[in-house]
CSV table of C-alpha atoms and ligand atoms in Angstrom, one decimal:
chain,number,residue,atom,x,y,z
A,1,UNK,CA,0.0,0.0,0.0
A,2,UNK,CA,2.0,3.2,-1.5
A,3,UNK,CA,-0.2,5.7,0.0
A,4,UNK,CA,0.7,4.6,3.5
A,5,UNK,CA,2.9,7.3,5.1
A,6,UNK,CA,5.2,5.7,7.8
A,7,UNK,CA,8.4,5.5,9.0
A,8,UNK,CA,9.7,3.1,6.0
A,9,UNK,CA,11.8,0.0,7.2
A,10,UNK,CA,15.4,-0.1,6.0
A,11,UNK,CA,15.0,-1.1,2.4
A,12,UNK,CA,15.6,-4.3,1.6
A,13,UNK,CA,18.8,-4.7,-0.7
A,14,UNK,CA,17.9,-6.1,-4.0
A,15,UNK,CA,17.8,-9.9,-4.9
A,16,UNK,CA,17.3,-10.4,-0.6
A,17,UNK,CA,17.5,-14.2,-0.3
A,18,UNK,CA,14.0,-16.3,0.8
A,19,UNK,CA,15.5,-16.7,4.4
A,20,UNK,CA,15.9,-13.0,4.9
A,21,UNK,CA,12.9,-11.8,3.3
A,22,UNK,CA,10.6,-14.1,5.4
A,23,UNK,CA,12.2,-12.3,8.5
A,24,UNK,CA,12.0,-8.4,6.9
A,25,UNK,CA,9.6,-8.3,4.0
A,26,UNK,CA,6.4,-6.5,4.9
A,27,UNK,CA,5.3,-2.7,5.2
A,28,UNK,CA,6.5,0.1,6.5
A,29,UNK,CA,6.4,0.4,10.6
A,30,UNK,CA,4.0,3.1,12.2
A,31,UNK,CA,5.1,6.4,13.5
A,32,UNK,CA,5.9,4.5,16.6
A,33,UNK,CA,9.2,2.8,15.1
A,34,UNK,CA,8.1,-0.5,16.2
A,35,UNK,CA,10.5,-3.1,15.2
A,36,UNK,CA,8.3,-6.3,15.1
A,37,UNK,CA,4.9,-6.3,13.0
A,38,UNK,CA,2.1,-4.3,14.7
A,39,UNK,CA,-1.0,-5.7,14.6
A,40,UNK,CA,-4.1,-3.3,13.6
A,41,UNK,CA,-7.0,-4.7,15.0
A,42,UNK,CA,-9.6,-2.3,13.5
A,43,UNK,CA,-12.5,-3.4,11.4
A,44,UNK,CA,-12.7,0.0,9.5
A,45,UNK,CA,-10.0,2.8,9.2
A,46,UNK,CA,-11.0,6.5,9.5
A,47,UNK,CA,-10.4,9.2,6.6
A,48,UNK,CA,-9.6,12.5,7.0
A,49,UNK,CA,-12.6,14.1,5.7
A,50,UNK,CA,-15.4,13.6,3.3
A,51,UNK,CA,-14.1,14.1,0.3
A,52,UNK,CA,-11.5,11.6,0.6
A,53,UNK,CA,-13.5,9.0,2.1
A,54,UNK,CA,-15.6,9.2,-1.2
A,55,UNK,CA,-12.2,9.3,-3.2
A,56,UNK,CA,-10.6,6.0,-1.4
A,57,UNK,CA,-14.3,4.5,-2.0
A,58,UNK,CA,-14.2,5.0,-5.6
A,59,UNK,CA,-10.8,3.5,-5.9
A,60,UNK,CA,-9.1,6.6,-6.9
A,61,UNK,CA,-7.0,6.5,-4.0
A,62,UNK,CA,-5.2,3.9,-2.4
A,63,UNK,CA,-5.7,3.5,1.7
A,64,UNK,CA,-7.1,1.1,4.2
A,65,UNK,CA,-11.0,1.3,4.4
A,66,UNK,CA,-12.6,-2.1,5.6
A,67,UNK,CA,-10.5,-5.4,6.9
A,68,UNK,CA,-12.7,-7.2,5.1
A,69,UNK,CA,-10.6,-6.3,2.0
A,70,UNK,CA,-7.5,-4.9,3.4
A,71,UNK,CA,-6.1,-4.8,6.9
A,72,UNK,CA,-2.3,-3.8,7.3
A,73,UNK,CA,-1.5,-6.6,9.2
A,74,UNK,CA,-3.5,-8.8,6.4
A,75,UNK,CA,-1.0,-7.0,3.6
A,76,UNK,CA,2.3,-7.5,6.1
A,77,UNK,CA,1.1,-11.3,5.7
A,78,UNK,CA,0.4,-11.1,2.1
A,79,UNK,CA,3.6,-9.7,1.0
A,80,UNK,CA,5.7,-11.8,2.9
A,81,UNK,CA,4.2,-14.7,1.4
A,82,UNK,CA,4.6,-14.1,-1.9
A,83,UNK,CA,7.8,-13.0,-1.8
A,84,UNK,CA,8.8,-16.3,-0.2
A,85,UNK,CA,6.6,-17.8,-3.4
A,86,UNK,CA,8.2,-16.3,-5.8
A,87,UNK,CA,4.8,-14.6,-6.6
A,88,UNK,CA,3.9,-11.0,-7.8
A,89,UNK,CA,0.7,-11.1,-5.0
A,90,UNK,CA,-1.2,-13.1,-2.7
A,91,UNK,CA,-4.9,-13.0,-1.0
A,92,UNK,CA,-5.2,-14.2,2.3
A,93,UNK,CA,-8.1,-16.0,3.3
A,94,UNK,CA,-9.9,-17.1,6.6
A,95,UNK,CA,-8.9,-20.9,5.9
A,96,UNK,CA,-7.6,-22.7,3.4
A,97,UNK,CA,-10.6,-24.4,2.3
A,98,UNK,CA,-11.5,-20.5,1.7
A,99,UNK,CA,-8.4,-20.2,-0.6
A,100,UNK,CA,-10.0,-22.8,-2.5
A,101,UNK,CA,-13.5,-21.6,-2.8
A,102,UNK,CA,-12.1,-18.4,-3.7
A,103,UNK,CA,-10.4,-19.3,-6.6
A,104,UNK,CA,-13.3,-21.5,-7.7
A,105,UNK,CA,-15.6,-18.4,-7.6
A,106,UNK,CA,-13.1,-15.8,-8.9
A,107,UNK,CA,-11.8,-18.0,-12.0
A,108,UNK,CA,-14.5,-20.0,-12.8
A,109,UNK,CA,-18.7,-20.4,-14.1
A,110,UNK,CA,-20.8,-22.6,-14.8
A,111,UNK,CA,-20.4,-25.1,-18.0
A,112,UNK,CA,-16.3,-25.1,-17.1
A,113,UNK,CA,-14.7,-28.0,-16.0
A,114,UNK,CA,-11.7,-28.8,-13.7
A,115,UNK,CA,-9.1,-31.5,-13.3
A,116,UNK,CA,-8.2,-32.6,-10.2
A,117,UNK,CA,-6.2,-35.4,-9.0
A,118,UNK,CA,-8.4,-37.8,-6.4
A,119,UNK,CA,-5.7,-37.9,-3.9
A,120,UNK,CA,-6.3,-34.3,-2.5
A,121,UNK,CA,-7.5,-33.5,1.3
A,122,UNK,CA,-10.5,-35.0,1.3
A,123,UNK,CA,-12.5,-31.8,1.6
A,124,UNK,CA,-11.3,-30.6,-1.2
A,125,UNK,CA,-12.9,-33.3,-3.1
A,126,UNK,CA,-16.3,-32.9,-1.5
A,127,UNK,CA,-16.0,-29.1,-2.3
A,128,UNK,CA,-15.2,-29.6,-5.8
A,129,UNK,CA,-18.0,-32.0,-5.9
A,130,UNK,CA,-19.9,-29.7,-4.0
A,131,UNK,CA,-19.4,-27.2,-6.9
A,132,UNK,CA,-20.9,-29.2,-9.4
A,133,UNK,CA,-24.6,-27.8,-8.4
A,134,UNK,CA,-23.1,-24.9,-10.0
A,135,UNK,CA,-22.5,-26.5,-13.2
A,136,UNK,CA,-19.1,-26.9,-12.4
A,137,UNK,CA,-17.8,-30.6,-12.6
A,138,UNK,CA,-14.6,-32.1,-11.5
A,139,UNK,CA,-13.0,-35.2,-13.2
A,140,UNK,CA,-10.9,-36.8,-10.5
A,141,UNK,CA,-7.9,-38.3,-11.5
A,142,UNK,CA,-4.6,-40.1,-11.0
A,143,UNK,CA,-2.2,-38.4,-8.9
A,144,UNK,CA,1.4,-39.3,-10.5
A,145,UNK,CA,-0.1,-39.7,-13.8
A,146,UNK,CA,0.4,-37.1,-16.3
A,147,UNK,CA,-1.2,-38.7,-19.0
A,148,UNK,CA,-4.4,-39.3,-17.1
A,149,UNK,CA,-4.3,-35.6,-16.6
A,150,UNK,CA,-4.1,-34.9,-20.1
A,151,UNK,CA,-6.7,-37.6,-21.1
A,152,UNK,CA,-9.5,-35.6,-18.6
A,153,UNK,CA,-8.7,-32.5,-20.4
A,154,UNK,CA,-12.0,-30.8,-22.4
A,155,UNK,CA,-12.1,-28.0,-24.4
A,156,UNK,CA,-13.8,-26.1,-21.0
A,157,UNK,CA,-11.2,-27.1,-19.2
A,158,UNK,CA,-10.3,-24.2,-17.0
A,159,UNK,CA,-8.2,-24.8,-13.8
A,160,UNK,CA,-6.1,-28.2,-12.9
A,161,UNK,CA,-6.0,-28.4,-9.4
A,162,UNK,CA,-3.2,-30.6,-7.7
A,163,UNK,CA,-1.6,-31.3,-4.1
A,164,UNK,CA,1.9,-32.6,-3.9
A,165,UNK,CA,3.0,-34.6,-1.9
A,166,UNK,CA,-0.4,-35.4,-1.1
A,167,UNK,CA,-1.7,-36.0,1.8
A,168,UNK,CA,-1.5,-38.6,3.3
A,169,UNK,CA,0.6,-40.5,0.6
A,170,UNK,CA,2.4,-38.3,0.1
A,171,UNK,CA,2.6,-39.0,-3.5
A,172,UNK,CA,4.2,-37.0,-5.5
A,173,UNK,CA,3.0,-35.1,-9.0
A,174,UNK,CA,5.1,-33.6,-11.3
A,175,UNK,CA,4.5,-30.0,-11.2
A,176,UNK,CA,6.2,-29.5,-14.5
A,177,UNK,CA,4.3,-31.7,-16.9
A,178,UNK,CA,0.7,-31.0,-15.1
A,179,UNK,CA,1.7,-26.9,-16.1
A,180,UNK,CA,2.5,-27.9,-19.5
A,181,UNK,CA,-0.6,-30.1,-20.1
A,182,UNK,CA,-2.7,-27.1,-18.3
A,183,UNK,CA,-1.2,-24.0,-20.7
A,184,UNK,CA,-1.7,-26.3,-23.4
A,185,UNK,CA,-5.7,-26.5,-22.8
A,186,UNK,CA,-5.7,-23.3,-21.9
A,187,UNK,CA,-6.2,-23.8,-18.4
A,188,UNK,CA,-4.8,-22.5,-14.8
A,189,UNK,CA,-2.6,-24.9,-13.0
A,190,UNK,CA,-2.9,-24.6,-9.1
A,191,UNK,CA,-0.8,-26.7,-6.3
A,192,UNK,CA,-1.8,-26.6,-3.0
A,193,UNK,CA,1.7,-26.2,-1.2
A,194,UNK,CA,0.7,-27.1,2.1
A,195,UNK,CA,3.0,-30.0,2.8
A,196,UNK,CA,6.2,-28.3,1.9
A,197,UNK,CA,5.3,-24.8,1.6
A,198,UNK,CA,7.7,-22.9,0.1
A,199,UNK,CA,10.6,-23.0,2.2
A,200,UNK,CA,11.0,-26.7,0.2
A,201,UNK,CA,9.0,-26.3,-3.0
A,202,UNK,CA,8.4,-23.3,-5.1
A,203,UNK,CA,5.8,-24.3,-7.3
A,204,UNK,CA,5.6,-21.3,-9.8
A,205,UNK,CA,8.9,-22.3,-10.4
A,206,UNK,CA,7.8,-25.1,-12.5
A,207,UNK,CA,5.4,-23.5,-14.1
A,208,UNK,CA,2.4,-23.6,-11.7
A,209,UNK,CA,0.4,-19.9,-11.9
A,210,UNK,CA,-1.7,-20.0,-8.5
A,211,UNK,CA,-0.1,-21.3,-5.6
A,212,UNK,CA,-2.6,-22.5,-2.1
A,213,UNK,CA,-2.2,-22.3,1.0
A,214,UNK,CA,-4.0,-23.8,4.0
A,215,UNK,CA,-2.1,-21.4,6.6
A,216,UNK,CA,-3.0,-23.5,9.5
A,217,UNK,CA,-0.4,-26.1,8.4
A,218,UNK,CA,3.4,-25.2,8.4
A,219,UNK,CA,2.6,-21.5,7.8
A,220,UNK,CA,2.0,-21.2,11.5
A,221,UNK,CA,3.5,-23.5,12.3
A,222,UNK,CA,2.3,-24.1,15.7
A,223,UNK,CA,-1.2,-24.7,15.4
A,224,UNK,CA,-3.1,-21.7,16.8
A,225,UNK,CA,-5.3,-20.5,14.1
A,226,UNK,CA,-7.1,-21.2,10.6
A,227,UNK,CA,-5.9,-19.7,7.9
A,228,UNK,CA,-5.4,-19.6,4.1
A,229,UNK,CA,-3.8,-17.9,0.7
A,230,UNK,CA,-3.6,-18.0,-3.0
A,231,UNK,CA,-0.3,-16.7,-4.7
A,232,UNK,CA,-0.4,-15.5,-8.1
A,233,UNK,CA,0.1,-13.0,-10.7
A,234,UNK,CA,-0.9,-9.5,-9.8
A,235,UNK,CA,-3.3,-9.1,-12.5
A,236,UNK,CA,-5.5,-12.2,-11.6
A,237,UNK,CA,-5.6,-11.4,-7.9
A,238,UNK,CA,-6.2,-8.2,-8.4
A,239,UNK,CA,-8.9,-7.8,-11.1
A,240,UNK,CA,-10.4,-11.4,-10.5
A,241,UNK,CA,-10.1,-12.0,-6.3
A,242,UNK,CA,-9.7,-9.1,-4.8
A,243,UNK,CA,-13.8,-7.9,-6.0
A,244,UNK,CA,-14.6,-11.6,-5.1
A,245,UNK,CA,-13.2,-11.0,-1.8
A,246,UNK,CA,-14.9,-7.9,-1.0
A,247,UNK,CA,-18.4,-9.1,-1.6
A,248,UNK,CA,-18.1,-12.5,-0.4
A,249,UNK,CA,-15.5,-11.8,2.7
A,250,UNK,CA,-14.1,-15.2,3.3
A,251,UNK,CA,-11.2,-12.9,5.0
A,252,UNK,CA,-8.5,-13.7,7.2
A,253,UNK,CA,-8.6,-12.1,10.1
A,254,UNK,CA,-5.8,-9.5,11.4
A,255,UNK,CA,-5.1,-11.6,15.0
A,256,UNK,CA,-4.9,-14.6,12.5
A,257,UNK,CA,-2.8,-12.7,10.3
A,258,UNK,CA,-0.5,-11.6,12.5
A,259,UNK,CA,0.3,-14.9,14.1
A,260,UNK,CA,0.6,-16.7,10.9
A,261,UNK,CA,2.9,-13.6,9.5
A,262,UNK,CA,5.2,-14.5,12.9
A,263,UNK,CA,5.1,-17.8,12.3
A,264,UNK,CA,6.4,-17.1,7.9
A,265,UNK,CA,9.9,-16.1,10.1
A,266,UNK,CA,10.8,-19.5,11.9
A,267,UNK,CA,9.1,-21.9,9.0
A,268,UNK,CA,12.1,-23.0,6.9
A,269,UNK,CA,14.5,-23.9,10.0
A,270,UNK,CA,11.2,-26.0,11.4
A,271,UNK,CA,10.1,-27.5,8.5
A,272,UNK,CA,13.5,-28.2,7.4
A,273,UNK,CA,14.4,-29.4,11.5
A,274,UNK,CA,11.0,-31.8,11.0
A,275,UNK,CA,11.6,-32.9,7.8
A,276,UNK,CA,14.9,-34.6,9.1
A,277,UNK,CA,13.1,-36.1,11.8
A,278,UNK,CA,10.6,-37.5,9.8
A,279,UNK,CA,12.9,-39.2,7.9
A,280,UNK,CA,14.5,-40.7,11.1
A,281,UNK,CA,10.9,-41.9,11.5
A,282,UNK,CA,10.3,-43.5,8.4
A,283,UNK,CA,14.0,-45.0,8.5
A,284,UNK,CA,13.2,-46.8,11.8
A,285,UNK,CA,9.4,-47.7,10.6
A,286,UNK,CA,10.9,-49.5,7.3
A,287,UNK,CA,12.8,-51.7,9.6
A,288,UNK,CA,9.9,-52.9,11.8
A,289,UNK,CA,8.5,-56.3,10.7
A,290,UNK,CA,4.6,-55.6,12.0
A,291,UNK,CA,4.7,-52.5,9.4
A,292,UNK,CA,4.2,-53.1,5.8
A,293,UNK,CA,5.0,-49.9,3.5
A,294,UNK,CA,6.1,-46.5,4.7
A,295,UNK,CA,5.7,-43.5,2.7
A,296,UNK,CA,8.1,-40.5,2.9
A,297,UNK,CA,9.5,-38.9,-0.6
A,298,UNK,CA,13.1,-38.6,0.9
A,299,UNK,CA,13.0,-42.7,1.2
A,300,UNK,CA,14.5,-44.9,-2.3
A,301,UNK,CA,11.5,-46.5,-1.8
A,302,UNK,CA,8.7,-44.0,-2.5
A,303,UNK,CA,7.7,-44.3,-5.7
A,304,UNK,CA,8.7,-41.2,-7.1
A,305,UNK,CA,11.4,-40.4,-4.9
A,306,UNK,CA,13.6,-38.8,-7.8
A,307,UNK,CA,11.3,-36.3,-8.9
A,308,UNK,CA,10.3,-35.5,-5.2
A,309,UNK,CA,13.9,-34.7,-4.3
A,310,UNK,CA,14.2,-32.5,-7.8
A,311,UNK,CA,10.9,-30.5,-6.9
A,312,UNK,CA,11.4,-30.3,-3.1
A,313,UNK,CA,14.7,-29.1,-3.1
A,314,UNK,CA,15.9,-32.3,-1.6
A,315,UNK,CA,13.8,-32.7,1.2
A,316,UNK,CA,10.9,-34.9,2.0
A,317,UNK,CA,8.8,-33.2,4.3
A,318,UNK,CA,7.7,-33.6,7.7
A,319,UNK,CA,4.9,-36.0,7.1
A,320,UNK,CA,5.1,-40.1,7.3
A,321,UNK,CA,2.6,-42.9,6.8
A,322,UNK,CA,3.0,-46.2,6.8
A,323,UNK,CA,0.7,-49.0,7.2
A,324,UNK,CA,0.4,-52.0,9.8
A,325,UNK,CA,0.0,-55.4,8.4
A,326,UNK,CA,-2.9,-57.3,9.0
A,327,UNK,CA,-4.8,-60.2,8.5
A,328,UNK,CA,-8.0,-57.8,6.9
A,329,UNK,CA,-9.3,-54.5,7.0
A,330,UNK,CA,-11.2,-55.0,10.9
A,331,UNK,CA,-7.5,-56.4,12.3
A,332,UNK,CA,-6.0,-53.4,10.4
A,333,UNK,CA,-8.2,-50.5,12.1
A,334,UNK,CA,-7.9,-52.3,15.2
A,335,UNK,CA,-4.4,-52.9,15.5
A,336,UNK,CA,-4.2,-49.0,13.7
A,337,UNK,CA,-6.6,-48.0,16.7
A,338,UNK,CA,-4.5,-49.6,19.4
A,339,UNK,CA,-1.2,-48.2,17.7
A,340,UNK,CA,-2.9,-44.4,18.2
A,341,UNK,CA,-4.1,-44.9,21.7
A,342,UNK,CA,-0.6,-46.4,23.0
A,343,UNK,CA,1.3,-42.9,22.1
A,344,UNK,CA,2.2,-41.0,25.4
A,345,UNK,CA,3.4,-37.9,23.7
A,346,UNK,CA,2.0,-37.6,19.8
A,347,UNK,CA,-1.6,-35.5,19.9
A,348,UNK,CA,-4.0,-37.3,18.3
A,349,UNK,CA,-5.6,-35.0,15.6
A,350,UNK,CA,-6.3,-34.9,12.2
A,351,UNK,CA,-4.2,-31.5,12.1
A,352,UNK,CA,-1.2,-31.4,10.8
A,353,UNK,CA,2.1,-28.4,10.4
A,354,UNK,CA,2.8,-28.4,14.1
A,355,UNK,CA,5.8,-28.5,16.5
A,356,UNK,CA,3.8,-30.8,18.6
A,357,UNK,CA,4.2,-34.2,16.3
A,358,UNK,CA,0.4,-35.4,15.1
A,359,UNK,CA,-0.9,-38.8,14.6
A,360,UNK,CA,-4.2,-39.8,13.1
A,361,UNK,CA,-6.2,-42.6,11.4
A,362,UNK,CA,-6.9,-41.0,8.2
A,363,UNK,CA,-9.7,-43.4,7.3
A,364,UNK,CA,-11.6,-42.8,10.2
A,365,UNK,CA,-11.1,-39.0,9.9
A,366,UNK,CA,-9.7,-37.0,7.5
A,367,UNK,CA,-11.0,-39.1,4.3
A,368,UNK,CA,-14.2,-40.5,7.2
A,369,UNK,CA,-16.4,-38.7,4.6
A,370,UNK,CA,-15.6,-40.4,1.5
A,371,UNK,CA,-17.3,-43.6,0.3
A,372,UNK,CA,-14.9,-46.9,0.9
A,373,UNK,CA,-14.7,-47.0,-3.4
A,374,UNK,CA,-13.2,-43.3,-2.9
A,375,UNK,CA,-10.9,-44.0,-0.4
A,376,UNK,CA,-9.9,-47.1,-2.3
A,377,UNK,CA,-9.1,-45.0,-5.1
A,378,UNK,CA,-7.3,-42.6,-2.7
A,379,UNK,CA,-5.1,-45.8,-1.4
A,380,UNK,CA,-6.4,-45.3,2.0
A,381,UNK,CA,-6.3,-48.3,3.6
A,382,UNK,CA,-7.9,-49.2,7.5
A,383,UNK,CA,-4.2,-50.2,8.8
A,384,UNK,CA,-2.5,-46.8,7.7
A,385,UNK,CA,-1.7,-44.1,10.0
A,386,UNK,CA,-0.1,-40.7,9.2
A,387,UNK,CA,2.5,-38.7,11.6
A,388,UNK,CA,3.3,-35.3,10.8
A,389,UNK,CA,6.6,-35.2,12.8
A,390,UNK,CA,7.2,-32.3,15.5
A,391,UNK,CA,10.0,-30.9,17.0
A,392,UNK,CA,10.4,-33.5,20.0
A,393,UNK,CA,13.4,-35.7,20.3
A,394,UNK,CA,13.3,-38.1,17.3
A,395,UNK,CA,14.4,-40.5,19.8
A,396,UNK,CA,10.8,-40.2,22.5
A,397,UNK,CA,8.2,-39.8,19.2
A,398,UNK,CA,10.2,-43.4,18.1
A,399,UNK,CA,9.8,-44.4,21.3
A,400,UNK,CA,6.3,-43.5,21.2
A,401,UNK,CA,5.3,-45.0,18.1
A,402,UNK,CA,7.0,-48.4,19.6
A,403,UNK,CA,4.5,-48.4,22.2
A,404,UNK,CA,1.8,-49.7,20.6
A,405,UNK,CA,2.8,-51.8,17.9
A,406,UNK,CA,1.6,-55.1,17.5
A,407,UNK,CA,3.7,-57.8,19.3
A,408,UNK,CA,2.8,-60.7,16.9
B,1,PLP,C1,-5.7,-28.7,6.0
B,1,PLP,C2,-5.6,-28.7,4.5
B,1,PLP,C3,-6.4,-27.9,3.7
B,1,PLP,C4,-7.6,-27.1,4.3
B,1,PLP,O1,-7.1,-26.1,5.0
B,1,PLP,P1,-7.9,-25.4,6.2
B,1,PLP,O2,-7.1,-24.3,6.7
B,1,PLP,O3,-8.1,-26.5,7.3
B,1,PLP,O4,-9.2,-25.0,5.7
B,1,PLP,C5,-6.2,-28.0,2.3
B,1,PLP,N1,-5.2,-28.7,1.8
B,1,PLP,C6,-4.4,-29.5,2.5
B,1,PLP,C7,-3.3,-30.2,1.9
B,1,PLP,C8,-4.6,-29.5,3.9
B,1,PLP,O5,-3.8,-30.3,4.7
């Protein structure tokens, strides 16, 4: 925001590396000279008399007016992002599912048609079902399969929508050929970087155009609030989201805002710290004879471990699943059940992106809503659990996952 006289920061120095400008990008400080990010809580900002009010109404001059469509704190939080994106802009949203439904209603109408691949969070699949009351369907397809991608393609195809790694696979798409099968339709490509967000994986770097956020995750970092974001060129999220935004007001709020802006500063040495121990994790799990496949891209055995490392700058995230053998799917769930409900340190929630290491049953929660053929398709089995690794000692959440596995 030009138009906003304060004391500026020190000017960042050209080409500033990621690291530094998730620590120092943002706006200006307030007369005050306060060295971290204030936080404006105000719903509305006052003008100075009438005839400016009218003139910041009409868009002919830049300022703060209503949080619902801008908020300093909200900018602060928006610039950092997509700087760390590699992004001209972003829009903040009060969730990530928001991000979503924003892009939906900003980009697309009815008669279009979107490809997405069927191993996304599972709300994301209900809401692009949801969408197709609209008139807008959604052809669900194979993750790590370019040339599935390409055969759902239609001449009103408009957006491809993918999630990689995926959760809670964490299988792996290449970001490169979906953005080349996408321009060539025509169409938007837009990855939800929620697993490695982008102090791992920089998605408009191989070609995606919107990047999504579910700020809740890694973004924060420490799993206080719900938030969200789309990255993308200025002119879409200016001319297409920003009016979408202002009458619909899925915004993010300013206390969210702020926390989630704190948290941009710490998220590379965390996520790179957790990704480590994950890998620990998955290490020790592939060695255990009562557990039958672990997935973590940074392991030989992931299926697409190559292209993981290329994309996600040779890291495999925080997040491991693996899956307990059994006899069928009841012994599965049970012996999964008993596996969750031995752990003396790991919460047990479905969330996800915290320093506190997660565990969940992603059958009975996460993907609960989805029919069994869904889930199937989604390679969600009843014996597979997924940990999204903390910051504890490797050596107790090991320890903890040892509790409770199956002694015969
Ligand atoms: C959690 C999550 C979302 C949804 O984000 P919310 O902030 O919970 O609305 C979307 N995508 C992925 C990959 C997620 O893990």
């Amino acid at each position: 925001m030009d138009a906003y006289r304060g004391i500026p920061r020190k000017r960042l120095p050209a080409g500033a590396r990621p690291d530094t400008l998730a620590v120092r990008e943002g706006l200006p400080a307030t007369p005050w000279g306060e060295n971290a990010e204030a936080l404006f809580l105000t719903s509305s900002f006052v003008h100075p008399d009438a005839a400016t009010a009218a003139a910041r109404f009409a868009n002919e001059e830049e300022a703060f007016v209503y949080s619902r469509f801008g908020n300093p704190t909200v900018a602060m939080f928006e610039r950092r992002l997509a700087a760390m994106e590699g992004t001209e802009a972003c829009i903040a949203t009060s969730s990530g599912m928001a991000a979503i439904l924003i892009i939906v209603m900003s980009l697309l109408k009815g008669g279009d048609h979107v490809v997405c691949s069927q191993s996304v969070f599972g709300s994301t699949i209900r809401l692009f079902q949801d969408f197709a009351k609209f008139g807008i369907e959604t052809s669900f397809v194979e993750q790590t399969d370019p040339g599935a991608w390409r055969d759902a393609m239609r001449p009103n195809t408009k957006l491809l929508f993918a999630e990689t790694p995926s959760n809670p696979l964490t299988t792996v798409s290449d970001i490169a050929a979906l953005a080349g099968i996408a321009h060539a339709g025509g169409a938007l490509l837009c990855v939800d970087n929620c697993f490695c967000s982008p102090a791992l994986q920089l998605p408009v770097r191989f070609g995606a155009d919107l990047v999504m956020h579910s700020g809740t995750k890694y973004l924060d970092g420490q799993g206080r609030v719900v938030a969200g974001a789309v990255c993308g060129p200025r002119a879409l999220i200016e001319q297409k989201f920003v009016p979408v935004m202002r009458s619909a007001g899925m915004c993010l709020s300013p206390f969210n805002a702020w926390v989630v802006l704190k948290g941009l500063e710490t998220l590379a040495i965390r996520l790179r710290a957790q990704s480590e121990r994950a890998l620990q994790v998955a290490r020790w799990l592939e060695q255990q004879p009562q557990v039958g496949r672990v997935w973590h891209p940074s392991l030989e055995s992931h299926p697409q471990h190559a292209l993981a490392m290329a994309q996600q700058d040779g890291s495999g995230g925080a997040v491991v699943s693996f899956e307990l053998r059994a006899a069928d799917a009841d012994q599965a769930r049970a012996r999964a059940f008993a596996l969750i409900d031995a752990t003396e340190i790991c919460s047990i929630t479905a969330n996800l992106g915290d320093t506190k290491t997660t565990i969940t049953h992603p059958a009975s929660t996460s993907h609960g809503r989805l029919t069994e053929a869904q889930r199937q398709a989604a390679g969600i089995g009843q014996g597979l659990i997924r940990v999204a690794v903390g910051l504890e000692d490797v050596q107790d959440i090991i320890a903890d996952l040892q509790r409770g596995l199956p002694t015969s």
